[in-house]
mmCIF file of C-alpha atoms in Angstrom:
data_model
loop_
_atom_site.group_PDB
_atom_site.id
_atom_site.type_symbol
_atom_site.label_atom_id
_atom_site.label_comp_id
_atom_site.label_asym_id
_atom_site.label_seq_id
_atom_site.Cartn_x
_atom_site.Cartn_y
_atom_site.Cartn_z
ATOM 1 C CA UNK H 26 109.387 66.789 8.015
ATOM 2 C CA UNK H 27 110.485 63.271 7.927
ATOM 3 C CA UNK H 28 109.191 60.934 10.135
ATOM 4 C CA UNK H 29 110.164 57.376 11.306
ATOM 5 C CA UNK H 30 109.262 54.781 13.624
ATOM 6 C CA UNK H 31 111.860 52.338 15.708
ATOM 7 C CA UNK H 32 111.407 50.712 18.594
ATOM 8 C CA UNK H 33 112.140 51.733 22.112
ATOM 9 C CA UNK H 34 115.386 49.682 22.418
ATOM 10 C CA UNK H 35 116.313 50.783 18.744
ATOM 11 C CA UNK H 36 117.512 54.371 19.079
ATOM 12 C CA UNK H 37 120.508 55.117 18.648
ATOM 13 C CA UNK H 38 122.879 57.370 21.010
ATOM 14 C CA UNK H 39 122.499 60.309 19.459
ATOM 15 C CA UNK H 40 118.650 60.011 19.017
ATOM 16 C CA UNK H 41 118.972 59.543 23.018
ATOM 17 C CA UNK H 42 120.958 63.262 23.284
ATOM 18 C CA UNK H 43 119.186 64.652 20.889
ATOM 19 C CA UNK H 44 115.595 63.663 23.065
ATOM 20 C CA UNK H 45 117.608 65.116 25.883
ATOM 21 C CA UNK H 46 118.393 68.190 24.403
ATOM 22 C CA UNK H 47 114.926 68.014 23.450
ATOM 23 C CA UNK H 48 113.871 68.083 27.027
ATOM 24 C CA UNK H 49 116.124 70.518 28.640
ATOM 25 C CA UNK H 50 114.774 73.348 25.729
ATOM 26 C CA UNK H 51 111.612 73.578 27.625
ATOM 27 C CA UNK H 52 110.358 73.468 31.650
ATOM 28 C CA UNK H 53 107.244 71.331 30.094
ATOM 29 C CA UNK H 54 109.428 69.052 28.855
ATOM 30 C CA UNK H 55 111.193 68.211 32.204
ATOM 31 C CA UNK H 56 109.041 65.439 33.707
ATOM 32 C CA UNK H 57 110.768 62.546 33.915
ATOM 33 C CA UNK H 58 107.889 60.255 32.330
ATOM 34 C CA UNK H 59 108.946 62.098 29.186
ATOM 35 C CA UNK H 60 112.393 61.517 29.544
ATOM 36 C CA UNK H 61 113.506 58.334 26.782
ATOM 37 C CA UNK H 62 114.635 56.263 29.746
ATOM 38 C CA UNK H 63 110.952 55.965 30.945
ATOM 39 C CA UNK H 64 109.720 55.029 27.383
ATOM 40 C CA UNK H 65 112.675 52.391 27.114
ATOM 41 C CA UNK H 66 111.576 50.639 30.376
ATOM 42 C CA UNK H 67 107.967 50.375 29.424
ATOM 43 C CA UNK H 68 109.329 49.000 25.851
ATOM 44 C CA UNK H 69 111.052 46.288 27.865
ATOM 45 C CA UNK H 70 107.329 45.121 29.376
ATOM 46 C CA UNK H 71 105.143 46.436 26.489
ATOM 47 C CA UNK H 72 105.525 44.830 22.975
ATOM 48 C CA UNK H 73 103.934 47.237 21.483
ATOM 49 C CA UNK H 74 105.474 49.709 22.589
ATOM 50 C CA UNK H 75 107.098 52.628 19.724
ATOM 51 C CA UNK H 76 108.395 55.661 18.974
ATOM 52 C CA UNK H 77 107.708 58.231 16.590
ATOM 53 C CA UNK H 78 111.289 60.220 15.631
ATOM 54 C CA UNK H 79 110.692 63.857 13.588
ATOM 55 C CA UNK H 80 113.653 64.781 11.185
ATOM 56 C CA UNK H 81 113.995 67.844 9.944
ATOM 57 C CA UNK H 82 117.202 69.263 8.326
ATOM 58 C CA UNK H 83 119.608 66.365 9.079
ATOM 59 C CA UNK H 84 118.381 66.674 12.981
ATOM 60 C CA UNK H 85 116.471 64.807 15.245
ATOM 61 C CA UNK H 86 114.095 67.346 16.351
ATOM 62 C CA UNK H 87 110.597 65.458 18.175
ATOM 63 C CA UNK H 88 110.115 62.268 19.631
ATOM 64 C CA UNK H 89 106.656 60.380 20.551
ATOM 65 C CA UNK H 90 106.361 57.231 22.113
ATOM 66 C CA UNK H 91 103.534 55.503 21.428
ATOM 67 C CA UNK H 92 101.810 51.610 22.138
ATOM 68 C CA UNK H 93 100.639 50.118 18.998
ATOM 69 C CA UNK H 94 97.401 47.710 19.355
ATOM 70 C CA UNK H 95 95.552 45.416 17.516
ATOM 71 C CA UNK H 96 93.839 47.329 14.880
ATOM 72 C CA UNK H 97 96.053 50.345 14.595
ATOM 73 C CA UNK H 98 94.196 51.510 18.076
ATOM 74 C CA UNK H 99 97.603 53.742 19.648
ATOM 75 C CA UNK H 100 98.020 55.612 23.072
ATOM 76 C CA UNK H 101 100.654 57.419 25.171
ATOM 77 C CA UNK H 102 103.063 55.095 26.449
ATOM 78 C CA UNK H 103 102.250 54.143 30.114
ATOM 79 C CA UNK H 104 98.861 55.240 29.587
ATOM 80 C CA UNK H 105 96.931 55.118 33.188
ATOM 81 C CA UNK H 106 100.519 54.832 34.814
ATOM 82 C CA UNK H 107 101.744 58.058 32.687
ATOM 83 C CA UNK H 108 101.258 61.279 34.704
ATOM 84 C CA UNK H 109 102.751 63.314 31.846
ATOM 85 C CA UNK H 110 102.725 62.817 28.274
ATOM 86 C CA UNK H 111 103.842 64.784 25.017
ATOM 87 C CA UNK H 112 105.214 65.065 21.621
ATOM 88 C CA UNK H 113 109.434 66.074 23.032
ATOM 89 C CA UNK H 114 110.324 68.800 20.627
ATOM 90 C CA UNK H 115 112.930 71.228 19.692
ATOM 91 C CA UNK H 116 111.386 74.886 19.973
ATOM 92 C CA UNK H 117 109.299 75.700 16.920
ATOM 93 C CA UNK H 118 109.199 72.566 15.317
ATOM 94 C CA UNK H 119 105.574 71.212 14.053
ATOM 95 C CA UNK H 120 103.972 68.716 12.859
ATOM 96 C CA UNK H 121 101.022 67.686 10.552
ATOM 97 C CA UNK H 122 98.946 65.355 12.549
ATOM 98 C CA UNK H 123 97.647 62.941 9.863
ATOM 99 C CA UNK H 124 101.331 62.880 8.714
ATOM 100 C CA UNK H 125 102.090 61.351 12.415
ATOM 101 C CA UNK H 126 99.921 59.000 12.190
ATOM 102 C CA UNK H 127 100.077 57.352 9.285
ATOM 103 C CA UNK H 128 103.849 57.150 9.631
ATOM 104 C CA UNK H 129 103.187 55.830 12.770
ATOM 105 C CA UNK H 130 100.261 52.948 11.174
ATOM 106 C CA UNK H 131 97.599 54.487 14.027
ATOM 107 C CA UNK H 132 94.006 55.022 13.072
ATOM 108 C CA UNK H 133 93.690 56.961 16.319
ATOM 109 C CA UNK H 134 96.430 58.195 19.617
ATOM 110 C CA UNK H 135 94.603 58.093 22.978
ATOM 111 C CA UNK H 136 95.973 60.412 25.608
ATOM 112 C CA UNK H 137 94.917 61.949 29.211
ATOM 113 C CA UNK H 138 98.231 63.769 30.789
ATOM 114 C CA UNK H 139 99.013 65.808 27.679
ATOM 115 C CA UNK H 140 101.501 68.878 28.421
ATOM 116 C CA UNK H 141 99.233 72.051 27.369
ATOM 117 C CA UNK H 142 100.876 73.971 24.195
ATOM 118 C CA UNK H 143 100.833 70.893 21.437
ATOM 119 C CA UNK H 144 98.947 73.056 19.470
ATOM 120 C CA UNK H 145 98.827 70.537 16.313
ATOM 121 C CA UNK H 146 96.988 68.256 19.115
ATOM 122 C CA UNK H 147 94.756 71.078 20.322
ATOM 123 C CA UNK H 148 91.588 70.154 18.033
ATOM 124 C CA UNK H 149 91.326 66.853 19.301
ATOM 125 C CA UNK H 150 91.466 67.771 22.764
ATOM 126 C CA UNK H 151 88.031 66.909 24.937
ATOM 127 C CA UNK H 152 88.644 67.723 28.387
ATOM 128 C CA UNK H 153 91.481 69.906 30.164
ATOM 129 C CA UNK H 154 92.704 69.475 33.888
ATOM 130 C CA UNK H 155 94.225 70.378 36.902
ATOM 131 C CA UNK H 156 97.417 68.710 37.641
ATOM 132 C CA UNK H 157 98.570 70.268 41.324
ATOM 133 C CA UNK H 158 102.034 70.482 41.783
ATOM 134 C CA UNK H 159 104.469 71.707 44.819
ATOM 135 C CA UNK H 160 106.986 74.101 44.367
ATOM 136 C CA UNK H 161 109.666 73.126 47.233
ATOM 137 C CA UNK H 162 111.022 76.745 47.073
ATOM 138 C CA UNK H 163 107.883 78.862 46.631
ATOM 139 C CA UNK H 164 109.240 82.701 46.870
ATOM 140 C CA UNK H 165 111.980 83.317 48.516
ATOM 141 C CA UNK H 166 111.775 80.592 51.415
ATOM 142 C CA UNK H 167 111.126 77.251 51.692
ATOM 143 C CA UNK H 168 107.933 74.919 51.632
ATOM 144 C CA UNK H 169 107.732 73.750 55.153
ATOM 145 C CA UNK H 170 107.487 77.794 55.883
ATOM 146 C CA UNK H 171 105.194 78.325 53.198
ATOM 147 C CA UNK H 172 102.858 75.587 54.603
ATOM 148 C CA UNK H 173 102.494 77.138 58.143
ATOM 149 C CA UNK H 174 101.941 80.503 56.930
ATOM 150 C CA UNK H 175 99.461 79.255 54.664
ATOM 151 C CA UNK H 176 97.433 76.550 56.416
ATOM 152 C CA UNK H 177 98.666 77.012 60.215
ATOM 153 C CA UNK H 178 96.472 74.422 61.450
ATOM 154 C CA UNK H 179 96.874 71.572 58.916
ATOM 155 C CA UNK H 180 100.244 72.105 59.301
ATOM 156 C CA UNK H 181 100.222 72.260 63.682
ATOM 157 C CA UNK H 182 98.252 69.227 63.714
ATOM 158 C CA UNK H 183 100.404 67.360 61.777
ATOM 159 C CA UNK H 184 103.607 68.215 63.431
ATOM 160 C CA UNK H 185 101.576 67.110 66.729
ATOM 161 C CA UNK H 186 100.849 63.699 65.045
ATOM 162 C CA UNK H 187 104.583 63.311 64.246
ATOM 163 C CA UNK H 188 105.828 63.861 67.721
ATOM 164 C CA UNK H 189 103.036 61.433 68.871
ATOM 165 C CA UNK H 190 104.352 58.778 66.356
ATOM 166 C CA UNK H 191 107.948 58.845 68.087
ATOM 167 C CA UNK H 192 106.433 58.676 71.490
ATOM 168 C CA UNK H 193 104.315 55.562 70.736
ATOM 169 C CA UNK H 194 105.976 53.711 68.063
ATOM 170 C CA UNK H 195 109.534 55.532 67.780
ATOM 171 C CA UNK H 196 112.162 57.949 66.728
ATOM 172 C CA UNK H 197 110.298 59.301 63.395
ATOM 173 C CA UNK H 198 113.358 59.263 60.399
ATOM 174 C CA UNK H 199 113.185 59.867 56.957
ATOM 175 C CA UNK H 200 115.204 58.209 54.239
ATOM 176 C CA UNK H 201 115.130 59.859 50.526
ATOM 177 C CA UNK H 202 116.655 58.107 48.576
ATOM 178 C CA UNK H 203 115.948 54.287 50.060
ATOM 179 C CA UNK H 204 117.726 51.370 48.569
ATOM 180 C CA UNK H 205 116.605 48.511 50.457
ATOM 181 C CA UNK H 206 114.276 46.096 47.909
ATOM 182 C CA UNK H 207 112.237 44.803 50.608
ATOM 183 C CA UNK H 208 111.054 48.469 51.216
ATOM 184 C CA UNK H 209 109.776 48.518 47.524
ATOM 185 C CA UNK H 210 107.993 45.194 48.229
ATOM 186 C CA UNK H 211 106.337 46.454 51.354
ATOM 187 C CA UNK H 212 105.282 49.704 49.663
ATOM 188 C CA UNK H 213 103.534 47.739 46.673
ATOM 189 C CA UNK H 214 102.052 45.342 49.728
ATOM 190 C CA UNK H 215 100.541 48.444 51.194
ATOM 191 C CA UNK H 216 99.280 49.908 48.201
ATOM 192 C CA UNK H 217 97.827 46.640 46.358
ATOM 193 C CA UNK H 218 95.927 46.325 49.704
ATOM 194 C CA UNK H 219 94.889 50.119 49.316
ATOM 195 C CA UNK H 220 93.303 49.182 45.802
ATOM 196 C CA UNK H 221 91.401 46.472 46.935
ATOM 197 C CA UNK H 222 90.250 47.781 50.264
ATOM 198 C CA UNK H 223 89.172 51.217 48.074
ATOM 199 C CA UNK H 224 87.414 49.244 45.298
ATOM 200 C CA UNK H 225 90.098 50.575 42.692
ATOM 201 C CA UNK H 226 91.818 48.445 40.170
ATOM 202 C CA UNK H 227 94.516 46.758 41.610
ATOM 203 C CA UNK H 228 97.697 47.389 39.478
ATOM 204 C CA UNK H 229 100.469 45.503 41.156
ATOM 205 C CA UNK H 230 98.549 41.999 40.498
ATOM 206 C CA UNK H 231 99.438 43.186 36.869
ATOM 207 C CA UNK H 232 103.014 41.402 36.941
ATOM 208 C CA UNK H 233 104.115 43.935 34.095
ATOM 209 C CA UNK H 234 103.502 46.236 36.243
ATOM 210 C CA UNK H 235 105.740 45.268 39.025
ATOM 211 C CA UNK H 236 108.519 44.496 36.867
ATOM 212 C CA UNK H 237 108.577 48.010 35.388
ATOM 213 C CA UNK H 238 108.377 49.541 38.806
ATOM 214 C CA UNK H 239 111.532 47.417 40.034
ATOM 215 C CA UNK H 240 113.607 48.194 36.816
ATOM 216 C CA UNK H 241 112.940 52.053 37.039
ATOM 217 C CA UNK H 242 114.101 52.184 41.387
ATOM 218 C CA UNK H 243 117.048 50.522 39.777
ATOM 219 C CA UNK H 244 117.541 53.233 37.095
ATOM 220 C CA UNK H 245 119.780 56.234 37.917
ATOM 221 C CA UNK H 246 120.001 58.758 35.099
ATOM 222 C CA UNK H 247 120.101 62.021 35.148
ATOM 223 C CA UNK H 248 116.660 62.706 33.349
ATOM 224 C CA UNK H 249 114.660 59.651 34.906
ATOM 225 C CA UNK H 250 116.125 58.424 38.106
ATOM 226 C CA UNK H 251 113.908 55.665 40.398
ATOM 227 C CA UNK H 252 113.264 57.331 43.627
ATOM 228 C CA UNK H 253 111.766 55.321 46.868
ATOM 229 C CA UNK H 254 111.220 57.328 50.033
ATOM 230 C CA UNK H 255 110.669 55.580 53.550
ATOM 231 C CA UNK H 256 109.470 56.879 56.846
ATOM 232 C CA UNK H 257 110.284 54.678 59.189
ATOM 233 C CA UNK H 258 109.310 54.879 63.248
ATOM 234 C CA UNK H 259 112.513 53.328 65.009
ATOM 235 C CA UNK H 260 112.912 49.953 62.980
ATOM 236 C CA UNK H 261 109.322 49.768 61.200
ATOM 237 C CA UNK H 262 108.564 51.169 57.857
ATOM 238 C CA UNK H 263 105.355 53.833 58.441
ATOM 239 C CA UNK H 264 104.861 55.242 54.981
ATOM 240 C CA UNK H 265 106.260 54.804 51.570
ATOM 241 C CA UNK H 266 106.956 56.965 48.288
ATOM 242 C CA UNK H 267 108.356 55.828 44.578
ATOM 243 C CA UNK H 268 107.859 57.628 41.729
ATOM 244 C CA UNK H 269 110.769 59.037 38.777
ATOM 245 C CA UNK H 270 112.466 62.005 39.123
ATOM 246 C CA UNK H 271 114.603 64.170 36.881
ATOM 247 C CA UNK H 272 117.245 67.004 37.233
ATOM 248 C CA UNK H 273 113.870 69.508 38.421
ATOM 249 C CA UNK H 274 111.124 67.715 38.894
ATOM 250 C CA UNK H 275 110.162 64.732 41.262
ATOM 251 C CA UNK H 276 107.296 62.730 40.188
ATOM 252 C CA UNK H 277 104.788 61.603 42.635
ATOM 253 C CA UNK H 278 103.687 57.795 41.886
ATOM 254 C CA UNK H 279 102.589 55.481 44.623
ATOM 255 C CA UNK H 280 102.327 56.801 47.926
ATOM 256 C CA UNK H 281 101.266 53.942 50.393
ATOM 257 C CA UNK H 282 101.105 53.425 54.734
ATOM 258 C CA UNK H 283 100.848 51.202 56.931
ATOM 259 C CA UNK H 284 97.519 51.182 57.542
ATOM 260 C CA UNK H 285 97.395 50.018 61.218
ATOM 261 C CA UNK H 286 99.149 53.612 61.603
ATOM 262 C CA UNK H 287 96.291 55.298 59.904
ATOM 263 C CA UNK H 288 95.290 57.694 63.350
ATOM 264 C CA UNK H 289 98.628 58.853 63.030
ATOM 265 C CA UNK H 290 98.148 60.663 58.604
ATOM 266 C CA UNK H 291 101.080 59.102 57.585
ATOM 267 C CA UNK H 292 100.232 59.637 54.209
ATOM 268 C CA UNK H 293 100.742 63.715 54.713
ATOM 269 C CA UNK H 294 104.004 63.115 56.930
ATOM 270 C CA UNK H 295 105.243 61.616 53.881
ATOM 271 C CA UNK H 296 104.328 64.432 51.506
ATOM 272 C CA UNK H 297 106.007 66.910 53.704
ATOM 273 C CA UNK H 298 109.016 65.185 54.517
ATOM 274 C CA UNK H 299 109.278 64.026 50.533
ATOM 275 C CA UNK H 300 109.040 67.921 49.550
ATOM 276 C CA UNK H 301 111.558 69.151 52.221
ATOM 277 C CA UNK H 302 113.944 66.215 51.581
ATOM 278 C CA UNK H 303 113.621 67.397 47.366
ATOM 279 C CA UNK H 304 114.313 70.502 47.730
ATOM 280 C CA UNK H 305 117.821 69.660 49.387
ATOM 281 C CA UNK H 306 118.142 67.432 46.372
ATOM 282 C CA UNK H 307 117.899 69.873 43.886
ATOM 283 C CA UNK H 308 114.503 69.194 42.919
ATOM 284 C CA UNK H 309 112.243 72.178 42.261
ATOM 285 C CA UNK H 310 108.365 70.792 41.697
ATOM 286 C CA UNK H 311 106.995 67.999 43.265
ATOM 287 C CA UNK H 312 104.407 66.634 40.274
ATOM 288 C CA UNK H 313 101.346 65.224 42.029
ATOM 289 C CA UNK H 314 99.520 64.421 39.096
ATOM 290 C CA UNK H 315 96.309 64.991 37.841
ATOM 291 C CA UNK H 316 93.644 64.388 40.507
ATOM 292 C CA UNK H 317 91.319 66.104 42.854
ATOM 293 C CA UNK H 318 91.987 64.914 46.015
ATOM 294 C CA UNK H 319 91.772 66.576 49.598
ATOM 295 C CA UNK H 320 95.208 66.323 50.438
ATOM 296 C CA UNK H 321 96.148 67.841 46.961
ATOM 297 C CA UNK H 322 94.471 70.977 47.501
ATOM 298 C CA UNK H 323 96.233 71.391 51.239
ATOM 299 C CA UNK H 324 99.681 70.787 49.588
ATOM 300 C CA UNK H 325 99.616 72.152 46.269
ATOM 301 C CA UNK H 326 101.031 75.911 45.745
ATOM 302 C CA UNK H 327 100.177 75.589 42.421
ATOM 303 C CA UNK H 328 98.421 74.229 38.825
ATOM 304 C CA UNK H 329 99.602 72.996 35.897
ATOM 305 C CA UNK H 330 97.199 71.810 33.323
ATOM 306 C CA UNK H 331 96.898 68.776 31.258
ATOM 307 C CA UNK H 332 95.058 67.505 28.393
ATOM 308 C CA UNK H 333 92.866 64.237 27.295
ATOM 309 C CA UNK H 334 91.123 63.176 23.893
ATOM 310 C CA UNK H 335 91.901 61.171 20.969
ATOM 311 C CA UNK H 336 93.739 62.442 17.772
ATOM 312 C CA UNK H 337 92.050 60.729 14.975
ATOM 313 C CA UNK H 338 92.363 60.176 11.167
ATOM 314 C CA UNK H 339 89.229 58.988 8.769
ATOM 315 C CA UNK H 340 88.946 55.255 9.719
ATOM 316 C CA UNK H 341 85.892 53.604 11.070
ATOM 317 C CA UNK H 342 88.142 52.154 13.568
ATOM 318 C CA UNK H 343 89.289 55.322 14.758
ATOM 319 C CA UNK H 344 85.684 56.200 15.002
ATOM 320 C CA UNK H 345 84.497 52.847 17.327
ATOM 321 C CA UNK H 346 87.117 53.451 19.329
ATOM 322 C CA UNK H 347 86.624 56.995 20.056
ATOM 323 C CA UNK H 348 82.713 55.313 20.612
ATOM 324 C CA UNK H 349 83.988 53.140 22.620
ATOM 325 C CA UNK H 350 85.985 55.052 24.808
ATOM 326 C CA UNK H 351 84.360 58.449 24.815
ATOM 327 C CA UNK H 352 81.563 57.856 27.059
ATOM 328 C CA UNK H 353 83.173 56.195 29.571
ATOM 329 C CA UNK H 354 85.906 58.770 30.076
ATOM 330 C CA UNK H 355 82.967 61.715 29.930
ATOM 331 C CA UNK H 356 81.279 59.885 32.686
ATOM 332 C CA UNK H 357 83.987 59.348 34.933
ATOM 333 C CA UNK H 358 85.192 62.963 34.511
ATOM 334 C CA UNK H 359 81.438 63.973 35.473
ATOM 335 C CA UNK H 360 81.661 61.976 38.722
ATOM 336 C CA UNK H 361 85.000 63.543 39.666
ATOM 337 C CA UNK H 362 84.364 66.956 38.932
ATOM 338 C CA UNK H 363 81.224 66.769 41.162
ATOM 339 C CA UNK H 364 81.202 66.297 45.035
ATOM 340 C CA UNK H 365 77.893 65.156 44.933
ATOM 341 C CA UNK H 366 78.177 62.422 42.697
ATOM 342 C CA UNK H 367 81.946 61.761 43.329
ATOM 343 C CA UNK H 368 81.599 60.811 47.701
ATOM 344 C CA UNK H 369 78.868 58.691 46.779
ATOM 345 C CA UNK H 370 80.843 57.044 44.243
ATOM 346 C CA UNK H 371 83.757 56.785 46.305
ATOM 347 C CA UNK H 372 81.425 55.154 49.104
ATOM 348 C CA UNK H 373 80.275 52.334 46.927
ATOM 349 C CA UNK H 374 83.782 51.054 45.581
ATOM 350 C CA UNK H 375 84.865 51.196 48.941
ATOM 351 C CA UNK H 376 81.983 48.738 50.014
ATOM 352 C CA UNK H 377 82.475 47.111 47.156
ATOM 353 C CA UNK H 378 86.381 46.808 47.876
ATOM 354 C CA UNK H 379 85.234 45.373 51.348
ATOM 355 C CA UNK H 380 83.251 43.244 50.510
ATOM 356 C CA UNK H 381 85.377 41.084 47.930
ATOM 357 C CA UNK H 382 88.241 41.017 50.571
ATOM 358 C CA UNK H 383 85.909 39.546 52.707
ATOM 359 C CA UNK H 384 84.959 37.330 50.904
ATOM 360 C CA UNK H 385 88.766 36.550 49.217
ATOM 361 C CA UNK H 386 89.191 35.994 53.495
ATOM 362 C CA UNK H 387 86.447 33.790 53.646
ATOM 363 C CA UNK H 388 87.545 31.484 50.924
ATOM 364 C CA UNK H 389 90.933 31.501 51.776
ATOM 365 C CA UNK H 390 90.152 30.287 55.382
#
């Protein structure tokens, strides 16, 4: 196995069909966050950012992109925006992992949305997770179907909600595939706002951040294609969706509302419309990512399962930053997996989250 490293804007065509190829060979392989188009857009925002090309035979045959930081320290590219990560191979290729990374100059490869089956990864695996996802044609009919029959009054009540919203506010409509910029902006309002107010790390003050989300609603590929969704009531924007989708499978990113219209759940009227509206798209799962979260379990038909650790070679590097990094990722896991420990939790960064806006109010006035 040969193995090189180029940057993201340094493959060549044919690297970029063979990836492809790479990706259509296997339904794990389909999310569009593993598609080359994603990696090349976080390249363009991300110095650092790399990938790892396997060579076997005269072919291209693997592909892992990879940031590179100070001290050899590597993760999955886009980690903590990432909702699915992996090693892109041809069926029945593998790899020796302290091959990969000294080719790639990593003492260690931090990752938390790994795609189950990279067995060469599977030792240094500390933690595997539910990742919900929707399948928009479950059996032989659809999801909005599937949703009565299987949660009658979630799904009553928020049909009720929706005709409510057109009485007060105004005819409820649903655009897929929106186009309109200022729509972006408002959803990344909405959503900065949500951080803040929920005591979470705020990621569109992170200017990076924001660019990469406005080059990928540009991007239409077939693999990795920017997708914003809008529900509107008459004229006004209620609730918001962008995430990357590919031939099958529709990420879902940042989901955002207005919230003076909170009474109303726009959060779940987006969902469901999102799901129906993919479906007619060609779109078969609807990835919600790896999370436990109320509205998950209502919407979810299914689980997929994902992977975090650290794949390591001997370096005392390696080793500090597996120290480093360890605990804190145990812990939070802990308080998620917990009810007990995670409402509390959730309770206090939400206090927390209003009481620096307060304050950010106060000294702005």
């Amino acid at each position: 196995m040969e193995i090189t490293v180029h940057g993201t804007g340094e493959l060549t065509p044919g690297q970029h069909r063979a990836w492809h190829e790479a990706m259509d060979s296997s339904p794990a392989f389909a999310n569009p966050f593993l598609a080359p188009e994603f990696a090349l857009a976080v390249g363009r925002h991300r110095a650092g950012a790399r990938v790892a090309v396997l060579r076997e035979d005269g072919r291209d045959v693997g592909f892992l992109p990879y940031e590179r930081g100070p001290f050899g320290i590597g993760r999955a590219i886009g980690l903590g925006l990432s909702d699915c990560q992996a090693l892109v191979h041809r069926p029945g290729i593998t790899w020796d992992t302290g091959e990969l990374l000294r080719a790639c100059r990593l003492s260690s490869f931090e990752f938390d949305h790994l795609v189950c089956e990279q067995r060469p990864f599977e030792p240094y695996v500390t933690g595997t997770f539910a990742s919900p996802v929707i399948d928009v044609r479950p059996g032989d009919g659809d999801y909005p179907a599937w949703l009565r029959g299987t949660y009658p009054g979630q799904a009553k009540t928020t049909l009720k909600k929706e005709r409510r919203l057109g009485r007060d506010v105004g005819e409820v409509r649903f655009v897929f595939d929106e186009r309109d910029p200022e729509a972006l902006r408002t959803l990344m309002r909405w959503k900065s706002a949500q951080y803040r107010r929920t005591g979470r790390m705020d990621r569109f003050a992170r200017p990076w951040i924001v660019a990469l989300v406005e080059e990928l609603s540009r991007l239409r590929a077939p693999h990795c294609t920017g997708v914003l969704s809008v529900l509107y009531a008459g004229d006004r924007p209620v609730a918001a969706h962008f995430g990357p989708r590919s031939s099958t499978v529709l990420a879902a990113w940042f989901t955002a509302y207005d919230p003076a219209l909170h009474r109303y759940s726009p959060g779940l009227m987006m969902h469901l419309r999102t799901a129906e509206a993919a479906a007619r798209h060609g779109v078969a799962v609807v990835d919600l990512g790896r999370g436990d979260k109320e509205y998950k379990d209502w919407l979810k038909t299914r689980e997929l399962r994902v992977q975090e650790g650290f794949l390591t070679r001997p370096h005392p590097v390696a080793l500090a930053h597996r120290l480093w990094r360890g605990p804190a990722r145990g812990l939070r896991n802990t308080v998620l997996a917990h009810p007990r420990l995670r409402e509390p939790a959730d309770r206090l960064l939400r206090t927390a989250g209003a009481l620096r806006t307060r304050a950010q109010d106060q000294d702005h006035y």
